[in-house]
């Protein structure tokens, strides 16, 4: 993702709303108070998730990520494989099906 695209995603969140993609989408957070590198999170997930098609992870807020899948089956595979962990902290997921206010996540 280009820096401009990432900035646009952040602007969307600053508007206090998160908008889903037209493709199957999850919203997730790492349940931790520790700081971590979001790029490290992306790399870790891409290395452990064995999906049939690509997926994109976008940061949409502090400790908040949108994961867009090419296939609904890949999204289901990830949800069925829970719990997932990052640096010994559980990752919480929910489907993103409609526009949601950030304070409702």
mmCIF file of C-alpha atoms in Angstrom, residues 3-105:
data_model
loop_
_atom_site.group_PDB
_atom_site.id
_atom_site.type_symbol
_atom_site.label_atom_id
_atom_site.label_comp_id
_atom_site.label_asym_id
_atom_site.label_seq_id
_atom_site.Cartn_x
_atom_site.Cartn_y
_atom_site.Cartn_z
ATOM 1 C CA UNK A 3 1.881 6.041 1.828
ATOM 2 C CA UNK A 4 -0.875 8.178 0.338
ATOM 3 C CA UNK A 5 -3.365 5.299 0.520
ATOM 4 C CA UNK A 6 -2.386 4.627 4.139
ATOM 5 C CA UNK A 7 -2.821 8.312 4.960
ATOM 6 C CA UNK A 8 -6.274 8.279 3.353
ATOM 7 C CA UNK A 9 -7.251 5.282 5.492
ATOM 8 C CA UNK A 10 -6.063 7.159 8.583
ATOM 9 C CA UNK A 11 -8.083 10.233 7.535
ATOM 10 C CA UNK A 12 -11.142 8.042 7.208
ATOM 11 C CA UNK A 13 -10.633 6.879 10.795
ATOM 12 C CA UNK A 14 -9.967 10.417 12.027
ATOM 13 C CA UNK A 15 -13.448 11.108 10.779
ATOM 14 C CA UNK A 16 -14.384 8.561 13.484
ATOM 15 C CA UNK A 17 -15.775 6.009 11.018
ATOM 16 C CA UNK A 18 -14.330 2.817 9.592
ATOM 17 C CA UNK A 19 -15.723 1.847 6.192
ATOM 18 C CA UNK A 20 -15.585 -1.781 4.985
ATOM 19 C CA UNK A 21 -14.297 -2.826 1.592
ATOM 20 C CA UNK A 22 -16.636 -4.438 -0.923
ATOM 21 C CA UNK A 23 -14.559 -7.596 -0.340
ATOM 22 C CA UNK A 24 -14.735 -9.838 2.775
ATOM 23 C CA UNK A 25 -13.234 -7.790 5.614
ATOM 24 C CA UNK A 26 -12.222 -8.305 9.234
ATOM 25 C CA UNK A 27 -11.398 -5.657 11.790
ATOM 26 C CA UNK A 28 -8.886 -6.689 14.435
ATOM 27 C CA UNK A 29 -6.861 -5.497 17.387
ATOM 28 C CA UNK A 30 -4.023 -6.987 19.410
ATOM 29 C CA UNK A 31 -5.102 -7.216 23.050
ATOM 30 C CA UNK A 32 -2.043 -5.617 24.631
ATOM 31 C CA UNK A 33 -0.855 -2.418 26.271
ATOM 32 C CA UNK A 34 2.685 -2.972 25.005
ATOM 33 C CA UNK A 35 3.943 -1.041 22.000
ATOM 34 C CA UNK A 36 4.732 -3.008 18.855
ATOM 35 C CA UNK A 37 5.659 -2.339 15.262
ATOM 36 C CA UNK A 38 2.594 -2.550 12.960
ATOM 37 C CA UNK A 39 4.826 -3.703 10.084
ATOM 38 C CA UNK A 40 6.000 -6.574 12.287
ATOM 39 C CA UNK A 41 2.346 -7.494 12.922
ATOM 40 C CA UNK A 42 1.613 -7.502 9.173
ATOM 41 C CA UNK A 43 4.663 -9.637 8.392
ATOM 42 C CA UNK A 44 3.817 -12.099 11.184
ATOM 43 C CA UNK A 45 0.221 -12.587 10.027
ATOM 44 C CA UNK A 46 1.241 -12.994 6.386
ATOM 45 C CA UNK A 47 3.778 -15.646 7.407
ATOM 46 C CA UNK A 48 1.410 -17.778 9.520
ATOM 47 C CA UNK A 49 -1.884 -17.489 7.637
ATOM 48 C CA UNK A 50 -2.053 -19.969 4.772
ATOM 49 C CA UNK A 51 -4.796 -18.540 2.581
ATOM 50 C CA UNK A 52 -5.614 -19.503 -0.999
ATOM 51 C CA UNK A 53 -5.487 -15.892 -2.190
ATOM 52 C CA UNK A 54 -3.798 -12.699 -1.062
ATOM 53 C CA UNK A 55 -5.081 -10.488 1.727
ATOM 54 C CA UNK A 56 -4.224 -6.918 2.673
ATOM 55 C CA UNK A 57 -3.739 -5.597 6.197
ATOM 56 C CA UNK A 58 -4.275 -1.864 6.649
ATOM 57 C CA UNK A 59 -3.814 0.134 9.818
ATOM 58 C CA UNK A 60 -7.027 2.089 10.475
ATOM 59 C CA UNK A 61 -6.257 3.402 13.956
ATOM 60 C CA UNK A 62 -3.953 2.897 16.886
ATOM 61 C CA UNK A 63 -3.806 -0.865 17.426
ATOM 62 C CA UNK A 64 -6.655 -1.299 14.930
ATOM 63 C CA UNK A 65 -6.357 -3.084 11.585
ATOM 64 C CA UNK A 66 -8.612 -3.814 8.638
ATOM 65 C CA UNK A 67 -7.914 -7.119 6.858
ATOM 66 C CA UNK A 68 -9.366 -7.410 3.354
ATOM 67 C CA UNK A 69 -9.547 -10.856 1.745
ATOM 68 C CA UNK A 70 -10.000 -11.810 -1.891
ATOM 69 C CA UNK A 71 -12.084 -14.865 -0.911
ATOM 70 C CA UNK A 72 -14.786 -15.261 1.743
ATOM 71 C CA UNK A 73 -13.459 -18.804 2.337
ATOM 72 C CA UNK A 74 -10.093 -17.365 3.396
ATOM 73 C CA UNK A 75 -11.809 -15.093 5.927
ATOM 74 C CA UNK A 76 -13.717 -18.104 7.298
ATOM 75 C CA UNK A 77 -10.479 -20.105 7.500
ATOM 76 C CA UNK A 78 -8.904 -17.403 9.674
ATOM 77 C CA UNK A 79 -11.939 -17.157 11.962
ATOM 78 C CA UNK A 80 -12.115 -20.950 12.339
ATOM 79 C CA UNK A 81 -8.411 -21.114 13.233
ATOM 80 C CA UNK A 82 -8.734 -18.820 16.239
ATOM 81 C CA UNK A 83 -7.309 -18.021 18.691
ATOM 82 C CA UNK A 84 -4.429 -16.237 16.963
ATOM 83 C CA UNK A 85 -1.587 -14.611 18.879
ATOM 84 C CA UNK A 86 1.003 -11.913 18.258
ATOM 85 C CA UNK A 87 3.863 -11.535 20.772
ATOM 86 C CA UNK A 88 1.919 -13.737 23.230
ATOM 87 C CA UNK A 89 -1.111 -11.430 23.051
ATOM 88 C CA UNK A 90 -4.441 -12.589 21.676
ATOM 89 C CA UNK A 91 -5.767 -10.994 18.484
ATOM 90 C CA UNK A 92 -9.457 -10.065 18.593
ATOM 91 C CA UNK A 93 -11.442 -10.189 15.335
ATOM 92 C CA UNK A 94 -14.854 -9.138 14.101
ATOM 93 C CA UNK A 95 -16.425 -9.017 10.654
ATOM 94 C CA UNK A 96 -16.640 -5.550 9.175
ATOM 95 C CA UNK A 97 -19.913 -5.571 7.223
ATOM 96 C CA UNK A 98 -21.072 -1.981 7.522
ATOM 97 C CA UNK A 99 -19.762 1.480 8.299
ATOM 98 C CA UNK A 100 -19.036 1.629 12.013
ATOM 99 C CA UNK A 101 -18.136 4.451 14.367
ATOM 100 C CA UNK A 102 -14.687 3.922 15.810
ATOM 101 C CA UNK A 103 -15.975 4.248 19.388
ATOM 102 C CA UNK A 104 -18.328 1.300 18.718
ATOM 103 C CA UNK A 105 -15.461 -1.075 17.923
#
